[in-house]
């Protein structure tokens, strides 16, 4: 009985998928931007058609292409040409060729706004949450240290402590290297150039 029920459910599932494919209309397919706006939980994006926002299309050495979006109210980390300051500010507004950040002027007790031209941005610090990879970024180096430490302090096959061998160092080092790769995939410092382009788009 259970086997038959399973077969029926399998047939119904396949029929539903086939029915769904028959009613697919390529003309109604959503673009990547439309899908993002539809799935976004940010109320200010959906409720503000015609709002400009920053887009960083990145093709880093480690990891594939990814699009980062920055809306007014979002935090942005960047550095400018011929500047040593690391900016970590909130976007106040976005225009066709620039964006403004809000800076507290403690001397006079007011909020000032500084306009930043896109062409003046040299580097941006971004983060990307990748399932499992982001969680492993801090755990793998710790696992490597624990592995090497356990071999160093515990008695090995030679019945001696405070010794280790090349194989333990290799395994522990591999854990650390994997953690470094996971970290670079999650947190990146991207130079603005032909591979990593910063531009302005508009909601609709």
Rosetta silent file (secondary structure, phi, psi, omega in degrees, C-alpha in Angstrom):
SEQUENCE: XXXXXXXXXXXXXXXXXXXXXXXXXXXXXXXXXXXXXXXXXXXXXXXXXXXXXXXXXXXXXXXXXXXXXXXXXXXXXXXXXXXXXXXXXXXXXXXXXXXXXXXXXXXXXXXXXXXXXXXXXXXXXXXXXXXXXXXXXXXXXXXXXXXXXXXXXXXXXXXXXXXXXXXXXXXXXXXXXXXXXXXXXXXXXXXXXXXXXXXXXXXX
SCORE:     score description
SCORE:     0.000 S_00000001
   1 L     0.000  -46.621  179.604    0.000    0.000    0.000 S_00000001
   2 H   -63.179  -37.350 -179.641    2.745    2.423    0.937 S_00000001
   3 H   -65.153  -40.448  179.215    4.629    1.575   -2.246 S_00000001
   4 H   -66.989  -41.591  178.272    1.598    2.353   -4.351 S_00000001
   5 H   -60.430  -39.402  178.005    1.010    5.619   -2.511 S_00000001
   6 H   -63.466  -41.327  179.768    4.611    6.581   -3.179 S_00000001
   7 H   -65.101  -41.364  178.688    4.202    5.837   -6.900 S_00000001
   8 H   -62.840  -46.537  178.814    1.023    7.931   -7.058 S_00000001
   9 H   -61.364  -37.676  179.169    2.685   10.865   -5.317 S_00000001
  10 H   -64.607  -42.703  179.558    5.649   10.570   -7.669 S_00000001
  11 H   -65.573  -43.066  179.731    3.368   10.646  -10.730 S_00000001
  12 H   -63.520  -40.958  178.336    1.404   13.618   -9.382 S_00000001
  13 H   -62.881  -44.339  178.370    4.600   15.523   -8.637 S_00000001
  14 H   -64.623  -37.466  179.174    5.926   14.883  -12.140 S_00000001
  15 H   -66.792  -39.340  179.160    2.600   15.920  -13.668 S_00000001
  16 H   -64.345  -41.992  178.608    2.592   19.144  -11.674 S_00000001
  17 H   -64.120  -40.868  178.510    6.117   19.996  -12.815 S_00000001
  18 H   -65.624  -39.661  178.083    5.196   19.260  -16.433 S_00000001
  19 H   -63.058  -39.613  179.144    2.043   21.398  -16.109 S_00000001
  20 H   -64.384  -40.295 -179.556    4.137   24.225  -14.695 S_00000001
  21 H   -68.332  -34.904  179.244    6.572   24.021  -17.603 S_00000001
  22 H   -65.293  -29.338 -177.782    3.734   24.061  -20.141 S_00000001
  23 L   -96.079    9.545  178.051    2.463   27.336  -18.705 S_00000001
  24 L   -74.723  130.919  179.972    5.866   29.012  -18.628 S_00000001
  25 L  -117.221  113.027 -177.399    5.963   32.203  -20.649 S_00000001
  26 H   -61.496  -28.742 -178.596    9.442   33.394  -21.598 S_00000001
  27 H   -69.012  -22.718 -178.933    8.104   36.902  -22.171 S_00000001
  28 H   -96.150    4.872 -179.641    7.107   37.119  -18.509 S_00000001
  29 L   -65.394  135.848 -177.835   10.486   35.981  -17.184 S_00000001
  30 L   -85.079  146.285  175.171   11.899   38.422  -14.648 S_00000001
  31 L   -75.451  172.163  179.774   15.315   39.990  -14.985 S_00000001
  32 H   -63.094  -38.606  179.122   17.902   39.633  -12.222 S_00000001
  33 H   -67.302  -39.685  178.905   17.102   43.129  -10.930 S_00000001
  34 H   -65.505  -40.132  177.485   13.348   42.400  -10.905 S_00000001
  35 H   -63.340  -40.764  179.658   13.936   39.162   -9.001 S_00000001
  36 H   -63.234  -45.753 -178.632   16.084   40.999   -6.465 S_00000001
  37 H   -66.198  -34.806 -179.691   13.456   43.693   -5.899 S_00000001
  38 H   -69.525  -38.878 -175.939   10.696   41.093   -5.633 S_00000001
  39 H   -87.795  -14.468 -175.466   12.590   38.986   -3.096 S_00000001
  40 L   -67.564  139.675  177.004   14.068   41.891   -1.124 S_00000001
  41 L   -96.858    6.994 -179.881   12.720   42.437    2.376 S_00000001
  42 L   -82.879  110.823 -174.288   13.889   46.047    2.437 S_00000001
  43 H   -63.348  -35.882 -175.349   10.714   48.109    2.544 S_00000001
  44 H   -67.541  -25.035  178.682   12.359   51.327    1.395 S_00000001
  45 H   -73.062  -48.809 -176.613   13.449   49.648   -1.877 S_00000001
  46 H   -69.011  -34.203 -174.404   10.031   48.314   -2.821 S_00000001
  47 L   -86.843    1.296 -175.044    8.196   51.453   -1.677 S_00000001
  48 L  -129.084   74.479  175.503   10.425   53.907   -3.554 S_00000001
  49 L   -64.975  143.277 -177.404   10.255   53.513   -7.355 S_00000001
  50 L    83.843    8.962  179.520   12.763   55.712   -9.128 S_00000001
  51 L   -83.911  131.556  179.290   15.226   55.538   -6.235 S_00000001
  52 E   -84.198  145.156  177.393   18.893   55.507   -7.221 S_00000001
  53 E  -148.582  160.001 -178.085   21.293   53.055   -5.609 S_00000001
  54 E   -86.831  145.008  176.883   24.913   51.944   -5.978 S_00000001
  55 E  -132.485  130.514  174.392   25.901   48.711   -7.680 S_00000001
  56 E  -115.790  108.284  175.592   29.318   47.068   -7.588 S_00000001
  57 E   -90.172  109.670 -171.968   29.722   44.387  -10.238 S_00000001
  58 E  -114.087  138.346  173.220   32.701   42.390   -9.049 S_00000001
  59 L  -128.668   74.690 -175.980   34.735   39.642  -10.698 S_00000001
  60 L   -70.569  167.439  178.786   37.385   38.884   -8.045 S_00000001
  61 L   -65.452  -41.857  177.435   40.311   36.513   -8.444 S_00000001
  62 L  -103.177  120.156 -178.679   38.827   34.160   -5.828 S_00000001
  63 L    97.343  158.714 -177.612   35.142   33.451   -6.411 S_00000001
  64 L   -88.786 -171.828 -179.581   32.865   34.170   -9.348 S_00000001
  65 L   -61.977  140.368  175.971   30.938   37.224  -10.451 S_00000001
  66 E  -150.006  145.216  178.820   28.728   38.876   -7.838 S_00000001
  67 E  -108.516  121.270  176.672   26.641   42.047   -7.710 S_00000001
  68 E  -101.726  135.719 -178.300   26.701   44.087   -4.502 S_00000001
  69 E  -118.882  138.470 -179.558   23.934   46.648   -3.938 S_00000001
  70 E  -131.816  116.490 -179.185   24.054   49.687   -1.640 S_00000001
  71 L  -103.658  159.650  172.122   20.926   51.713   -0.928 S_00000001
  72 L   -54.346  130.212 -174.692   20.523   54.977    1.002 S_00000001
  73 L   102.215  -16.096  177.944   20.660   54.002    4.647 S_00000001
  74 L   -84.077  155.161  175.440   23.130   51.156    4.054 S_00000001
  75 E   -84.024  142.881  179.996   26.636   51.122    5.440 S_00000001
  76 E  -136.792  136.183  179.298   29.508   51.429    2.956 S_00000001
  77 E  -117.208  125.267 -176.275   33.246   50.894    3.461 S_00000001
  78 E  -157.501  167.257  173.088   35.651   52.427    0.949 S_00000001
  79 E  -132.308  150.562 -175.774   38.919   54.255    0.331 S_00000001
  80 E  -109.237  163.708  176.180   39.596   57.090   -2.087 S_00000001
  81 L   -63.087  139.155  176.790   42.459   57.949   -4.405 S_00000001
  82 L    58.362   29.140  178.232   45.322   59.779   -2.697 S_00000001
  83 L  -132.096  143.083  177.346   43.667   59.287    0.703 S_00000001
  84 L  -102.192   -5.942 -178.082   44.720   57.179    3.684 S_00000001
  85 L   -74.233  135.829  173.260   41.364   57.454    5.471 S_00000001
  86 L   -98.544  108.034 -178.230   39.225   54.317    5.652 S_00000001
  87 E   -81.212  134.549  174.188   35.632   55.423    5.338 S_00000001
  88 E  -139.707   81.560 -168.472   32.958   53.388    7.125 S_00000001
  89 E  -128.444  174.791  178.404   29.850   55.525    6.786 S_00000001
  90 E  -100.780  134.418  178.506   26.121   55.457    6.024 S_00000001
  91 E   -73.174  125.213  178.655   24.863   56.404    2.561 S_00000001
  92 E   -91.985  -41.908 -179.301   22.587   59.445    2.781 S_00000001
  93 E  -158.699  163.594 -178.683   21.680   59.835   -0.908 S_00000001
  94 E  -133.973  134.821  174.488   22.732   58.728   -4.392 S_00000001
  95 L  -116.370 -171.990 -177.119   22.925   60.705   -7.648 S_00000001
  96 L   -65.647  -28.209 -174.918   23.893   59.699  -11.191 S_00000001
  97 L  -132.928    9.842 -177.428   27.630   60.075  -10.551 S_00000001
  98 E  -159.248  174.686  170.941   28.073   60.330   -6.797 S_00000001
  99 E  -144.248  159.461 -177.870   26.715   59.549   -3.366 S_00000001
 100 E  -115.197  144.191  176.183   26.634   61.460   -0.098 S_00000001
 101 E  -118.228  148.171 -179.970   27.602   60.290    3.373 S_00000001
 102 E   -93.217  127.245 -179.588   26.430   61.751    6.666 S_00000001
 103 E  -125.404  129.206  179.618   29.179   62.945    8.999 S_00000001
 104 E   -79.781  121.602  176.696   28.570   64.218   12.525 S_00000001
 105 E   -93.774   96.515 -175.527   30.270   67.569   13.127 S_00000001
 106 L   -68.782  -24.145 -177.919   30.872   67.431   16.881 S_00000001
 107 L   -64.231  -40.850 -178.199   32.344   70.943   16.957 S_00000001
 108 L  -110.335   -2.004  177.424   29.047   72.600   16.063 S_00000001
 109 L    66.906   48.080  179.384   26.752   69.709   16.982 S_00000001
 110 E  -145.923  170.002  179.651   25.190   69.107   13.591 S_00000001
 111 E   -99.721  120.926  176.105   25.080   66.619   10.733 S_00000001
 112 E  -105.890  157.219 -179.009   27.100   67.480    7.646 S_00000001
 113 E  -121.874  131.291  179.832   26.957   65.745    4.284 S_00000001
 114 E  -113.890  126.836  179.027   29.975   64.992    2.102 S_00000001
 115 E   -85.828  132.525  179.760   29.572   64.205   -1.588 S_00000001
 116 E  -117.783  119.700  176.820   31.751   61.389   -2.923 S_00000001
 117 E   -77.557  141.234 -179.139   32.250   61.068   -6.668 S_00000001
 118 H   -61.325  -35.393 -178.309   32.255   57.519   -7.992 S_00000001
 119 H   -67.848  -15.846 -179.460   35.405   58.204  -10.007 S_00000001
 120 H   -90.060   -6.204 -179.397   37.260   59.033   -6.767 S_00000001
 121 E   -79.407  127.270 -179.521   36.645   55.612   -5.196 S_00000001
 122 E  -101.090  -37.688 -173.449   39.766   53.458   -5.230 S_00000001
 123 E  -151.032  144.748  176.452   38.794   50.443   -3.145 S_00000001
 124 E  -129.046  139.474  176.574   35.693   49.007   -1.489 S_00000001
 125 E   -98.903  120.897 -176.552   35.396   46.554    1.383 S_00000001
 126 E  -129.172  160.126  176.448   32.483   44.165    0.879 S_00000001
 127 E  -132.918  147.911 -177.858   31.108   41.067    2.550 S_00000001
 128 L  -139.327  119.437 -178.944   29.099   38.217    1.100 S_00000001
 129 L   -82.603  113.665  179.692   27.312   35.623    3.195 S_00000001
 130 L  -113.520  123.989 -178.828   27.877   32.196    1.639 S_00000001
 131 L   -52.462  134.284  179.528   26.208   29.184    3.326 S_00000001
 132 L    71.361  -45.820 -177.632   28.741   27.025    5.200 S_00000001
 133 H   -63.742  -47.819 -179.341   31.696   28.926    3.713 S_00000001
 134 H   -63.544  -37.921  179.119   31.141   32.053    5.843 S_00000001
 135 H   -68.531  -32.236 -177.514   30.636   29.953    8.985 S_00000001
 136 H   -78.873  -17.592 -176.260   33.820   27.988    8.316 S_00000001
 137 H   -54.224  -47.492  177.568   35.998   31.102    7.874 S_00000001
 138 H   -86.109  -19.169 -174.270   36.737   31.514   11.634 S_00000001
 139 H   -80.920  -38.026 -175.880   36.345   27.826   12.543 S_00000001
 140 H   -65.606  -44.848  176.115   38.896   26.211   10.212 S_00000001
 141 H   -60.440  -38.505  178.124   41.951   28.191   11.449 S_00000001
 142 H   -64.254  -40.323  178.183   40.908   27.432   15.028 S_00000001
 143 H   -63.092  -38.103  178.276   40.565   23.746   14.132 S_00000001
 144 H   -64.035  -42.194  178.948   44.074   23.811   12.638 S_00000001
 145 H   -65.920  -41.490  179.267   45.555   25.317   15.803 S_00000001
 146 H   -63.880  -39.987 -179.151   43.739   22.808   18.006 S_00000001
 147 H   -63.161  -46.921  179.907   44.943   19.927   15.825 S_00000001
 148 H   -67.415  -40.767  179.733   48.578   21.039   16.015 S_00000001
 149 H   -64.010  -40.261  179.434   48.264   21.872   19.724 S_00000001
 150 H   -63.053  -39.616  179.033   46.752   18.493   20.536 S_00000001
 151 H   -70.342  -31.465 -176.871   49.626   16.724   18.785 S_00000001
 152 H   -74.686  -40.131 -174.468   52.171   18.975   20.510 S_00000001
 153 H   -91.963  -23.665 -179.755   50.917   18.540   24.083 S_00000001
 154 L   -88.076  157.185  177.995   49.678   14.931   23.957 S_00000001
 155 L   -74.169  129.744  179.336   51.917   11.899   23.981 S_00000001
 156 L   -97.027 -157.481 -178.159   52.414   10.529   20.503 S_00000001
 157 L   -68.913  -19.204  177.071   53.732    7.241   19.216 S_00000001
 158 L   -89.104    2.493  178.184   57.134    8.138   20.688 S_00000001
 159 L    61.726   30.221  179.266   55.477    8.535   24.128 S_00000001
 160 L  -127.217  143.539  175.456   56.848   12.086   24.412 S_00000001
 161 L   -94.456  172.081  177.907   55.088   15.411   24.816 S_00000001
 162 L    58.936   34.091  173.857   55.962   18.816   23.331 S_00000001
 163 L  -135.716  156.024  176.223   56.858   17.268   20.013 S_00000001
 164 L  -147.912  172.523 -178.946   55.113   17.190   16.667 S_00000001
 165 L  -129.444  175.739 -175.325   55.785   15.902   13.203 S_00000001
 166 H   -65.311  -34.040 -178.106   55.490   17.114    9.634 S_00000001
 167 H   -65.965  -39.448  178.227   52.179   15.361    8.992 S_00000001
 168 H   -66.234  -41.821  177.419   50.473   17.188   11.872 S_00000001
 169 H   -63.856  -36.992  179.960   51.828   20.518   10.683 S_00000001
 170 H   -65.720  -46.771 -179.414   50.629   19.747    7.173 S_00000001
 171 H   -65.265  -46.218  178.566   47.089   18.871    8.284 S_00000001
 172 H   -62.285  -41.039  177.649   46.859   21.856   10.625 S_00000001
 173 H   -64.671  -34.682  177.791   48.254   24.164    7.955 S_00000001
 174 H   -64.991  -40.165  176.223   45.712   22.826    5.462 S_00000001
 175 H   -60.674  -45.208 -178.850   42.889   23.731    7.857 S_00000001
 176 H   -64.943  -41.588  179.273   44.285   27.254    8.237 S_00000001
 177 H   -64.077  -40.760  177.932   44.729   27.706    4.490 S_00000001
 178 H   -64.424  -37.620  176.930   41.150   26.565    3.868 S_00000001
 179 H   -65.375  -37.502  177.787   39.936   29.045    6.479 S_00000001
 180 H   -63.782  -41.705  178.037   41.856   31.834    4.760 S_00000001
 181 H   -63.233  -43.166  178.397   40.201   30.985    1.436 S_00000001
 182 H   -62.351  -38.373  178.647   36.769   30.981    3.093 S_00000001
 183 H   -65.014  -43.026 -179.345   37.551   34.360    4.658 S_00000001
 184 H   -67.754  -30.653  176.223   38.585   35.865    1.324 S_00000001
 185 H   -71.098  -31.521 -177.467   35.399   34.548   -0.279 S_00000001
 186 H   -86.320  -44.294 -178.469   33.307   36.143    2.478 S_00000001
 187 E  -119.841  123.641 -175.677   35.209   39.408    3.017 S_00000001
 188 E  -132.152  144.793  169.996   36.892   41.077    0.074 S_00000001
 189 E  -108.348  108.732 -172.055   38.749   44.320   -0.598 S_00000001
 190 E  -107.146  125.118  174.212   38.002   45.111   -4.233 S_00000001
 191 E   -78.083  135.515  179.226   39.862   47.663   -6.313 S_00000001
 192 L   -78.994  113.132 -178.744   37.596   49.645   -8.598 S_00000001
 193 L  -154.303 -157.456 -178.334   38.813   48.938  -12.125 S_00000001
 194 L   -68.406  -23.794  179.362   37.721   47.281  -15.352 S_00000001
 195 L   -87.607  -33.992 -178.760   36.959   44.034  -13.499 S_00000001
 196 L  -118.199  101.169 -171.841   35.160   45.610  -10.537 S_00000001
 197 E  -106.046  131.897  177.934   32.853   48.357  -11.761 S_00000001
 198 E  -105.471  127.287 -177.768   30.943   50.792   -9.542 S_00000001
 199 E  -148.813  178.422 -178.425   27.837   52.374  -11.065 S_00000001
 200 E  -117.630  132.007  173.488   24.373   53.721  -10.286 S_00000001
 201 E  -120.505  174.793 -175.623   21.071   51.994  -11.064 S_00000001
 202 E  -135.083  137.074  176.331   17.477   52.996  -10.392 S_00000001
 203 L   -73.694  162.813 -177.205   14.516   51.113   -8.953 S_00000001
 204 L  -146.474    0.000    0.000   11.279   50.933  -10.902 S_00000001
